[in-house]
Amino acid sequence: MPHAFDKLESNDKLTAQVVICSIIAAFGGLMFGYDIGISGGVTSMDDFLEKFFPKVYVRKHRAKEDNYCKYDNQMLQLFTSSLYLSAIVCCFFASKCCKRFGRKLTMQLASLFFFIGVILNAAAIDLPMLIIGRLFLGAGVGFGNQAVPLFISEIAPPKYRGGLNILFQMLITIGILCANIVNYATSKMHPNGWRVSLGGAAFPAIFLGLGSLLIVETPTSLIERGQIEQGKKTLIKIRGVDDVEKEYQEILQATQLAHQIKHPFKNLMKKSSRPQLICGTILQIFQQFTGINVVMFYAPVLFQTMGFGGNASLLSAIVTGSVNVISTLVAILGVDRFGRRGLLVEGAVQMLIAQCITGGILAVHLKSTNVIPKYYAHIVVAFICVFVMGFAWSWGPLGWLIPSEIFPLETRTAGFFFAVSMNMICTFIIAQAFLTMLCHMRSGIFFFFAVWIVIMGTFAFVFLPETKGIPIDEMNERAWKKHWFWKRYFNNDPAHEDRQDAKLSEN
Ligand code: BGC
């Protein structure tokens, strides 16, 4: 797959080492995805509700209960969202750990935290134990999501960076699908099916933990931490050629520059860092406000709201999960051909249409206590698939890819931390608020997300520079400084930036 970094064309061989290491690291995505997919199914299982959320269980089975409010319960939402609360806090420590102790150890810690969380969850005897387990899982997700994309980007040969990076998203979607399938199977195992569902998360954690013993540390991280010789040896090993001098020198230079920056977070506040910071974080906000996680977390709940039986609901979630995986392949193949902006705008239009039709049908046909006619329910599922498809080849993978490629090296890790934590914050907000919003806004919730989609589509069209094919280290020159809007953030007078730098280091 063609990609930007042609500057290093001598080292663009895709070796088995790199492929294997990237796949192993991407198991972090599998952990994340499995978790996203498992909560919705589990929270719609009667055995689980009866044990931990008896009030919701009673309400769910009350014939006269309002369709839209059956599941509105803050504690039930906390079950899903608590993971993200912990992930927000933990990705800050993960960014420090990544820098200090390397990407590999950060990933190992991710799998360890995740594994502890799985044990607490699968063995949970009461709500606090369940929530504490979720907090550990959140730590695993925070550490994993900070380290994995960074690891893949650093290890990938420049030419394949885009495609390999989306491998992370690909494994997220596979994780979600596996979770949907597991939920479908365990929903028939009474009374402990939910334990099997939650316990299944151990597999990706074990894969990542054991796999990470086999992978190399990234040359950048080794060199950054003073292990210069080891770094060079690793570079030779993963590139499969002896002559790595050019790339080695680049890494040396980059790390020297990075060492001069004592406060990357302060550096990020410079005027000339603002365009990347704004775009990187806003993309993650927008990614979540597409409403994707309403489908990913609550699809079975949503489908039950429409009157599908428990089984049919989980089955429909498998359908949406499969659409998600297959459509992500389109992103892998298309991102370096069609460009980022094109995919983002097309995805937004497609999601907008799907949200409006879904909202429209529910507004007309799903009242408080009826069951939606089967025919319409199927149309709704079809349009939810259209929506997922649009997301999966645009805002899903690009929400992770773009923030990883738009920052100059000095602010890359700090900038990426802002993007990741913004993703977690917004995921938390959606997970915590959705069921209550559904209860109060009813079908209007779909139009709420539609408005966001109009805003983000317009933003991508008007404000986002195209980054396809631009070498990462030339991004400022060729993307930002040439953009009709963002160029004003770059004062061409170098003395001006120097003065700003001086001011920053004085503080
Ligand atoms: C998002 C997740 C989402 C998933 C769906 C990811 O890029 O960050 O929040 O659930 O895509 O595939």
Coordinates of C-alpha atoms and ligand atoms in Angstrom, one line a residue:
M1 CA 0.0 0.0 0.0
P2 CA 1.5 3.3 -1.0
H3 CA 2.1 5.7 1.9
A4 CA 3.7 8.9 2.6
F5 CA 7.2 8.4 3.9
D6 CA 9.0 8.0 0.7
K7 CA 12.0 9.9 2.2
L8 CA 13.1 6.5 3.6
E9 CA 12.4 4.4 0.6
S10 CA 15.5 2.3 1.1
N11 CA 13.9 0.7 4.2
D12 CA 10.4 0.1 3.0
K13 CA 10.6 -3.7 2.9
L14 CA 7.8 -5.2 4.8
T15 CA 9.5 -8.0 6.9
A16 CA 7.8 -10.9 8.6
Q17 CA 9.1 -9.4 11.9
V18 CA 7.2 -6.2 11.4
V19 CA 4.0 -8.0 10.4
I20 CA 4.1 -10.4 13.3
C21 CA 5.0 -7.7 15.8
S22 CA 2.2 -5.4 14.5
I23 CA -0.3 -8.2 14.7
I24 CA 0.7 -9.1 18.2
A25 CA 0.5 -5.4 19.3
A26 CA -2.8 -5.0 17.6
F27 CA -4.2 -7.6 20.0
G28 CA -4.5 -4.5 22.3
G29 CA -7.2 -3.5 19.9
L30 CA -8.8 -6.9 20.3
M31 CA -9.0 -6.3 24.1
F32 CA -10.5 -2.9 23.6
G33 CA -13.0 -4.1 21.0
Y34 CA -14.1 -7.2 22.9
D35 CA -14.9 -5.0 25.8
I36 CA -16.9 -2.5 23.8
G37 CA -19.0 -5.4 22.3
I38 CA -19.5 -7.4 25.5
S39 CA -21.1 -4.8 27.8
G40 CA -24.3 -4.3 25.7
G41 CA -25.0 -8.0 25.4
V42 CA -24.4 -8.7 29.0
T43 CA -26.5 -5.8 30.2
S44 CA -29.4 -7.2 28.2
M45 CA -29.1 -10.6 29.8
D46 CA -31.8 -11.4 32.5
D47 CA -29.5 -13.4 34.7
F48 CA -27.0 -10.6 34.9
L49 CA -29.7 -7.9 35.5
E50 CA -31.4 -9.9 38.1
K51 CA -28.2 -10.4 40.0
F52 CA -26.7 -6.9 39.8
F53 CA -29.5 -4.6 38.7
P54 CA -32.7 -6.0 40.1
K55 CA -34.7 -2.8 39.6
V56 CA -33.9 -2.7 35.9
Y57 CA -34.8 -6.4 35.7
V58 CA -38.3 -5.7 37.2
R59 CA -38.8 -2.6 35.0
K60 CA -37.8 -4.5 31.9
H61 CA -40.4 -7.1 32.4
R62 CA -43.2 -4.7 33.4
A63 CA -45.5 -4.9 30.4
K64 CA -46.5 -1.3 30.6
E65 CA -43.0 0.1 30.9
D66 CA -42.2 2.8 28.4
N67 CA -40.2 1.4 25.5
Y68 CA -37.6 4.1 25.6
C69 CA -37.0 4.0 29.4
K70 CA -36.7 0.3 30.2
Y71 CA -33.0 0.4 30.7
D72 CA -32.6 3.9 32.0
N73 CA -30.5 3.3 35.2
Q74 CA -27.4 5.3 36.2
M75 CA -25.7 2.3 37.8
L76 CA -26.3 0.1 34.8
Q77 CA -24.7 2.8 32.7
L78 CA -21.9 3.1 35.2
F79 CA -21.1 -0.6 34.6
T80 CA -20.3 0.3 30.9
S81 CA -18.8 3.7 31.4
S82 CA -16.6 3.1 34.5
L83 CA -14.1 1.5 32.3
Y84 CA -13.6 4.7 30.4
L85 CA -13.3 6.8 33.5
S86 CA -10.3 4.7 34.5
A87 CA -8.9 4.6 31.0
I88 CA -8.9 8.5 30.9
V89 CA -6.8 8.6 34.1
C90 CA -4.6 5.7 33.1
C91 CA -3.6 6.9 29.6
F92 CA -1.9 9.8 31.2
F93 CA 0.3 7.5 33.2
A94 CA 0.6 5.2 30.2
S95 CA 2.1 8.1 28.2
K96 CA 4.7 8.6 30.9
C97 CA 5.4 4.9 31.1
C98 CA 5.8 4.6 27.3
K99 CA 8.4 7.3 27.4
R100 CA 10.3 6.1 30.4
F101 CA 10.1 2.3 30.2
G102 CA 9.2 1.7 26.6
R103 CA 6.3 0.6 24.5
K104 CA 6.8 -3.1 25.1
L105 CA 6.5 -2.9 28.9
T106 CA 3.5 -0.6 28.7
M107 CA 1.8 -3.2 26.6
Q108 CA 2.7 -5.9 29.1
L109 CA 1.2 -3.8 31.9
A110 CA -1.9 -3.3 29.8
S111 CA -2.4 -7.0 29.5
L112 CA -1.7 -7.6 33.2
F113 CA -4.3 -4.9 34.3
F114 CA -6.8 -6.3 31.8
F115 CA -6.3 -9.8 33.0
I116 CA -6.9 -8.8 36.7
G117 CA -10.0 -7.0 35.6
V118 CA -11.3 -10.1 33.7
I119 CA -10.8 -12.3 36.8
L120 CA -12.7 -9.8 39.0
N121 CA -15.5 -9.5 36.5
A122 CA -16.0 -13.1 35.8
A123 CA -15.9 -14.0 39.5
A124 CA -18.0 -11.0 40.6
I125 CA -20.3 -11.6 43.5
D126 CA -21.6 -8.0 43.9
L127 CA -21.7 -4.7 42.2
P128 CA -18.6 -3.1 43.8
M129 CA -16.5 -6.1 42.7
L130 CA -17.9 -5.8 39.2
I131 CA -17.1 -2.1 39.0
I132 CA -13.6 -2.5 40.4
G133 CA -13.0 -5.1 37.8
R134 CA -14.2 -2.6 35.1
L135 CA -11.7 -0.1 36.5
F136 CA -8.8 -2.6 36.0
L137 CA -10.1 -3.3 32.5
G138 CA -10.0 0.5 31.9
A139 CA -6.4 0.6 33.0
G140 CA -5.7 -2.1 30.5
V141 CA -7.4 -0.2 27.8
G142 CA -5.7 3.1 28.7
F143 CA -2.3 1.6 28.6
G144 CA -3.0 -0.5 25.5
N145 CA -4.5 2.3 23.5
Q146 CA -1.6 4.7 24.3
A147 CA 1.1 2.2 23.5
V148 CA -0.2 0.1 20.6
P149 CA -0.7 2.8 17.8
L150 CA 2.6 4.4 18.8
F151 CA 4.4 1.0 18.7
I152 CA 2.9 0.1 15.3
S153 CA 3.7 3.6 13.8
E154 CA 7.3 3.4 15.0
I155 CA 8.0 -0.2 13.9
A156 CA 6.2 0.0 10.5
P157 CA 8.3 0.9 7.4
P158 CA 7.1 4.3 6.3
K159 CA 5.5 3.1 3.2
Y160 CA 3.1 0.8 5.0
R161 CA 2.4 2.9 8.1
G162 CA -1.2 3.9 7.1
G163 CA -2.3 0.3 6.4
L164 CA -0.6 -1.2 9.5
N165 CA -1.9 1.5 11.7
I166 CA -5.5 0.6 10.7
L167 CA -4.7 -3.0 11.8
F168 CA -5.4 -1.7 15.3
Q169 CA -8.9 -0.6 14.3
M170 CA -9.4 -3.8 12.4
L171 CA -8.7 -5.8 15.6
I172 CA -11.0 -3.5 17.5
T173 CA -13.8 -4.4 15.1
I174 CA -12.9 -8.1 15.3
G175 CA -13.0 -7.9 19.1
I176 CA -16.5 -6.3 19.0
L177 CA -17.7 -9.1 16.6
C178 CA -16.2 -11.9 18.8
A179 CA -17.9 -10.4 21.8
N180 CA -21.3 -10.3 19.9
I181 CA -20.9 -13.9 18.9
V182 CA -19.9 -15.0 22.5
N183 CA -22.9 -13.1 23.9
Y184 CA -25.2 -14.8 21.5
A185 CA -23.9 -18.2 22.6
T186 CA -23.8 -17.5 26.3
S187 CA -27.2 -15.9 26.5
K188 CA -28.6 -19.4 26.5
M189 CA -26.4 -20.6 29.3
H190 CA -28.3 -20.0 32.5
P191 CA -27.6 -18.7 35.1
N192 CA -23.8 -18.0 34.5
G193 CA -23.6 -17.2 30.8
W194 CA -22.6 -13.6 31.6
R195 CA -19.6 -14.9 33.5
V196 CA -18.4 -16.8 30.4
S197 CA -18.9 -13.6 28.3
L198 CA -16.9 -11.4 30.7
G199 CA -14.3 -14.1 31.2
G200 CA -13.8 -14.4 27.5
A201 CA -11.9 -11.2 27.6
A202 CA -9.0 -13.1 29.1
F203 CA -8.1 -14.5 25.7
P204 CA -7.0 -11.2 24.0
A205 CA -5.2 -10.2 27.3
I206 CA -3.3 -13.5 27.3
F207 CA -2.5 -13.2 23.6
L208 CA -1.1 -9.7 24.1
G209 CA 0.7 -10.7 27.3
L210 CA 2.4 -13.8 25.9
G211 CA 2.8 -12.3 22.5
S212 CA 4.5 -9.2 23.9
L213 CA 7.3 -11.5 25.2
L214 CA 8.1 -12.3 21.6
I215 CA 8.1 -8.8 20.1
V216 CA 11.0 -6.3 19.9
E217 CA 11.1 -2.9 21.5
T218 CA 10.9 -0.1 18.9
P219 CA 14.2 1.3 17.8
T220 CA 13.0 4.8 18.6
S221 CA 12.1 3.9 22.2
L222 CA 15.5 2.1 22.7
I223 CA 17.5 5.0 21.3
E224 CA 15.3 7.6 23.2
R225 CA 16.2 5.7 26.4
G226 CA 19.9 5.7 25.7
Q227 CA 20.3 2.1 24.4
I228 CA 21.8 3.3 21.1
E229 CA 23.5 0.1 20.0
Q230 CA 20.6 -2.1 20.8
G231 CA 18.4 0.4 18.9
K232 CA 20.5 0.1 15.8
K233 CA 20.6 -3.7 16.0
T234 CA 16.8 -3.9 16.3
L235 CA 16.4 -1.6 13.4
I236 CA 18.6 -3.9 11.2
K237 CA 16.6 -6.8 12.4
I238 CA 13.2 -5.4 11.7
R239 CA 14.1 -3.9 8.4
G240 CA 15.8 -7.0 7.1
V241 CA 18.7 -5.1 5.5
D242 CA 22.1 -4.1 6.8
D243 CA 22.1 -0.6 5.5
V244 CA 19.8 1.3 7.9
E245 CA 22.0 4.3 8.3
K246 CA 19.6 6.8 6.8
E247 CA 16.7 5.8 9.1
Y248 CA 19.0 5.4 12.1
Q249 CA 20.3 9.0 11.6
E250 CA 16.7 10.3 11.3
I251 CA 15.8 8.6 14.6
L252 CA 18.9 9.9 16.3
Q253 CA 18.2 13.4 15.1
A254 CA 14.6 13.2 16.1
T255 CA 15.4 11.9 19.6
Q256 CA 18.0 14.6 20.0
L257 CA 15.4 17.2 19.2
A258 CA 12.9 15.6 21.4
H259 CA 15.4 15.6 24.3
Q260 CA 15.8 19.3 23.9
I261 CA 12.1 19.8 24.5
K262 CA 11.9 19.6 28.3
H263 CA 8.1 20.2 28.4
P264 CA 6.3 18.6 25.5
F265 CA 3.0 19.5 27.0
K266 CA 4.0 23.2 27.2
N267 CA 5.3 23.0 23.7
L268 CA 1.9 21.9 22.6
M269 CA 0.4 25.1 23.8
K270 CA 2.5 27.1 21.3
K271 CA 0.5 29.0 18.7
S272 CA 2.0 26.9 15.9
S273 CA 0.9 23.6 17.6
R274 CA -2.7 24.7 17.8
P275 CA -3.9 23.6 14.4
Q276 CA -2.8 20.0 15.0
L277 CA -4.0 20.0 18.6
I278 CA -7.4 21.3 17.6
C279 CA -7.8 19.0 14.7
G280 CA -6.4 15.9 16.5
T281 CA -8.6 16.3 19.5
I282 CA -11.7 17.5 17.7
L283 CA -11.6 14.4 15.4
Q284 CA -11.8 12.2 18.4
I285 CA -14.7 14.2 19.8
F286 CA -16.5 14.0 16.5
Q287 CA -15.7 10.2 16.2
Q288 CA -17.7 9.6 19.4
F289 CA -20.5 12.0 18.6
T290 CA -21.3 10.1 15.4
G291 CA -23.2 8.0 17.9
I292 CA -21.3 4.8 17.0
N293 CA -21.1 3.5 20.5
V294 CA -24.8 3.8 20.9
V295 CA -24.8 0.9 18.4
M296 CA -21.7 -0.8 19.7
F297 CA -22.6 -0.8 23.4
Y298 CA -26.3 -0.8 23.3
A299 CA -27.3 -2.5 20.0
P300 CA -29.0 -5.5 21.7
V301 CA -30.7 -3.1 24.1
L302 CA -31.7 -0.9 21.2
F303 CA -33.1 -3.8 19.3
Q304 CA -35.0 -5.1 22.3
T305 CA -36.4 -1.6 22.6
M306 CA -37.8 -2.1 19.1
G307 CA -39.5 -5.3 20.2
F308 CA -37.0 -7.9 19.0
G309 CA -36.7 -10.8 21.4
G310 CA -33.5 -11.3 23.3
N311 CA -32.0 -13.7 20.8
A312 CA -33.0 -11.8 17.7
S313 CA -31.4 -8.7 19.3
L314 CA -28.1 -10.4 19.9
L315 CA -28.2 -11.8 16.4
S316 CA -28.8 -8.4 14.9
A317 CA -25.8 -7.2 16.9
I318 CA -23.7 -9.9 15.2
V319 CA -24.9 -8.6 11.8
T320 CA -23.8 -5.0 12.6
G321 CA -20.5 -6.4 14.0
S322 CA -19.8 -8.2 10.8
V323 CA -20.6 -5.2 8.7
N324 CA -18.2 -3.2 10.9
V325 CA -15.3 -5.7 10.3
I326 CA -15.8 -6.0 6.5
S327 CA -16.1 -2.2 6.0
T328 CA -12.9 -1.6 7.9
L329 CA -11.1 -3.5 5.1
V330 CA -12.3 -0.8 2.7
A331 CA -10.5 1.8 4.9
I332 CA -7.3 -0.3 4.8
L333 CA -7.4 -0.4 1.1
G334 CA -8.8 3.0 0.4
V335 CA -7.1 5.4 2.9
D336 CA -4.0 6.0 0.8
R337 CA -5.9 6.1 -2.5
F338 CA -9.0 8.2 -1.8
G339 CA -7.5 10.4 0.8
R340 CA -8.6 11.1 4.4
R341 CA -10.9 14.0 3.7
G342 CA -12.8 12.3 1.0
L343 CA -13.5 9.3 3.2
L344 CA -14.5 11.5 6.1
V345 CA -17.0 13.5 4.1
E346 CA -18.5 10.5 2.3
G347 CA -18.8 8.7 5.7
A348 CA -20.5 11.7 7.2
V349 CA -23.1 11.9 4.4
Q350 CA -23.8 8.2 4.6
M351 CA -24.2 8.3 8.4
L352 CA -26.4 11.3 8.2
I353 CA -28.9 9.7 5.9
A354 CA -28.9 6.5 8.0
Q355 CA -29.4 8.3 11.3
C356 CA -32.3 10.5 9.9
I357 CA -34.1 7.4 8.4
T358 CA -33.7 5.4 11.6
G359 CA -34.9 8.3 13.7
G360 CA -37.8 9.0 11.3
I361 CA -39.0 5.4 11.4
L362 CA -38.8 5.2 15.2
A363 CA -40.5 8.6 15.6
V364 CA -43.5 7.4 13.5
H365 CA -43.7 3.7 14.5
L366 CA -42.3 3.3 18.0
K367 CA -44.5 4.8 20.6
S368 CA -44.2 4.3 24.4
T369 CA -45.6 0.8 24.7
N370 CA -46.2 -0.7 21.3
V371 CA -44.0 -3.1 19.4
I372 CA -42.7 -1.7 16.2
P373 CA -44.0 -3.6 13.1
K374 CA -41.5 -6.3 12.0
Y375 CA -41.1 -4.8 8.6
Y376 CA -40.0 -1.5 9.9
A377 CA -37.8 -3.1 12.5
H378 CA -35.9 -4.8 9.7
I379 CA -35.5 -1.5 7.8
V380 CA -34.1 0.0 11.0
V381 CA -31.5 -2.8 11.3
A382 CA -30.6 -2.3 7.6
F383 CA -30.0 1.4 8.1
I384 CA -28.1 0.9 11.3
C385 CA -25.8 -1.3 9.1
V386 CA -25.5 1.5 6.5
F387 CA -24.5 3.8 9.4
V388 CA -21.9 1.4 10.8
M389 CA -20.5 0.9 7.3
G390 CA -20.1 4.6 6.8
F391 CA -18.3 4.9 10.2
A392 CA -16.1 1.9 9.7
W393 CA -14.4 3.2 6.6
S394 CA -14.1 6.8 7.7
W395 CA -14.4 8.3 11.2
G396 CA -13.5 5.0 12.9
P397 CA -10.0 4.3 11.7
L398 CA -9.2 7.9 10.7
G399 CA -10.0 9.1 14.2
W400 CA -6.9 7.1 15.3
L401 CA -4.8 7.5 12.2
I402 CA -4.9 11.2 11.6
P403 CA -3.9 12.3 15.2
S404 CA -1.0 9.9 14.9
E405 CA 0.4 11.5 11.7
I406 CA -0.3 15.3 12.1
F407 CA 1.9 16.2 15.0
P408 CA 5.6 17.1 14.5
L409 CA 7.9 14.8 16.5
E410 CA 8.4 17.3 19.4
T411 CA 4.8 17.1 20.3
R412 CA 3.8 13.8 18.9
T413 CA 3.3 11.7 22.1
A414 CA 1.9 14.6 24.1
G415 CA -0.5 15.4 21.2
F416 CA -1.5 11.8 20.8
F417 CA -2.2 11.6 24.5
F418 CA -4.7 14.5 24.2
A419 CA -6.4 12.7 21.3
V420 CA -6.6 9.3 23.1
S421 CA -7.9 10.8 26.3
M422 CA -10.5 12.9 24.5
N423 CA -11.7 9.7 22.9
M424 CA -12.0 8.1 26.3
I425 CA -13.8 11.1 27.8
C426 CA -16.3 11.3 25.0
T427 CA -16.8 7.5 25.0
F428 CA -17.5 7.8 28.8
I429 CA -20.0 10.6 28.2
I430 CA -21.9 8.6 25.6
A431 CA -21.8 5.4 27.6
Q432 CA -23.0 7.1 30.7
A433 CA -25.7 9.3 29.1
F434 CA -27.1 7.3 26.3
L435 CA -29.8 5.3 28.0
T436 CA -31.0 8.4 29.9
M437 CA -31.0 10.4 26.7
L438 CA -33.0 7.7 24.9
C439 CA -35.5 7.8 27.7
H440 CA -35.9 11.6 27.5
M441 CA -35.2 12.4 23.9
R442 CA -36.8 9.2 22.5
S443 CA -36.3 8.9 18.8
G444 CA -35.0 12.5 18.8
I445 CA -31.7 11.1 19.9
F446 CA -31.0 10.0 16.4
F447 CA -31.5 13.6 15.2
F448 CA -29.2 14.8 17.9
F449 CA -26.4 12.8 16.5
A450 CA -27.5 13.8 12.9
V451 CA -26.8 17.4 13.8
W452 CA -23.3 16.5 15.1
I453 CA -22.7 14.6 11.9
V454 CA -23.6 17.7 9.8
I455 CA -21.1 19.7 11.9
M456 CA -18.3 17.2 11.6
G457 CA -18.8 16.6 7.8
T458 CA -18.6 20.4 7.3
F459 CA -15.5 20.6 9.5
A460 CA -13.7 17.9 7.6
F461 CA -14.6 19.5 4.2
V462 CA -13.7 23.0 5.1
F463 CA -11.0 22.8 7.8
L464 CA -9.1 19.6 7.5
P465 CA -6.0 19.6 5.4
E466 CA -5.5 16.5 3.2
T467 CA -2.6 14.5 4.7
K468 CA -2.5 11.6 2.2
G469 CA 0.9 11.1 0.7
I470 CA 2.7 13.8 2.8
P471 CA 5.8 12.6 4.7
I472 CA 5.1 13.0 8.4
D473 CA 8.0 15.3 8.9
E474 CA 6.9 17.6 6.2
M475 CA 3.4 17.9 7.5
N476 CA 3.8 21.4 8.8
E477 CA 5.3 22.7 5.6
R478 CA 3.0 20.9 3.1
A479 CA -0.3 20.6 4.9
W480 CA -0.7 23.2 7.7
K481 CA 1.2 26.1 6.3
K482 CA -0.5 25.8 3.0
H483 CA -4.0 25.5 4.4
W484 CA -6.3 28.6 3.8
F485 CA -7.3 28.8 7.4
W486 CA -4.5 27.2 9.5
K487 CA -1.7 29.0 7.8
R488 CA -2.4 32.1 10.0
Y489 CA -1.1 30.1 13.0
F490 CA 2.3 29.9 11.5
N491 CA 4.2 33.1 11.6
N492 CA 6.8 33.0 8.9
D493 CA 9.1 35.1 10.9
P494 CA 11.4 32.5 12.6
A495 CA 12.5 35.0 15.2
H496 CA 8.9 35.1 16.3
E497 CA 8.8 31.4 17.0
D498 CA 12.2 31.6 18.7
R499 CA 10.9 34.3 21.0
Q500 CA 7.9 32.1 21.8
D501 CA 10.2 29.1 22.5
A502 CA 12.4 31.2 24.8
K503 CA 9.3 32.4 26.6
L504 CA 8.2 28.8 27.1
S505 CA 11.5 27.6 28.4
E506 CA 11.7 30.5 30.8
N507 CA 8.3 29.4 32.4
Ligands
BGC1 C1 -13.9 3.8 18.4 C2 -14.7 3.0 19.3 C3 -15.8 2.3 18.5 C4 -15.2 1.4 17.5 C5 -16.2 0.8 16.6 C6 -13.3 2.8 17.4 O1 -12.5 3.6 16.5 O2 -12.8 4.5 19.1 O3 -15.3 3.9 20.3 O4 -16.6 1.5 19.4 O5 -14.3 2.2 16.7 O6 -15.7 0.0 15.6

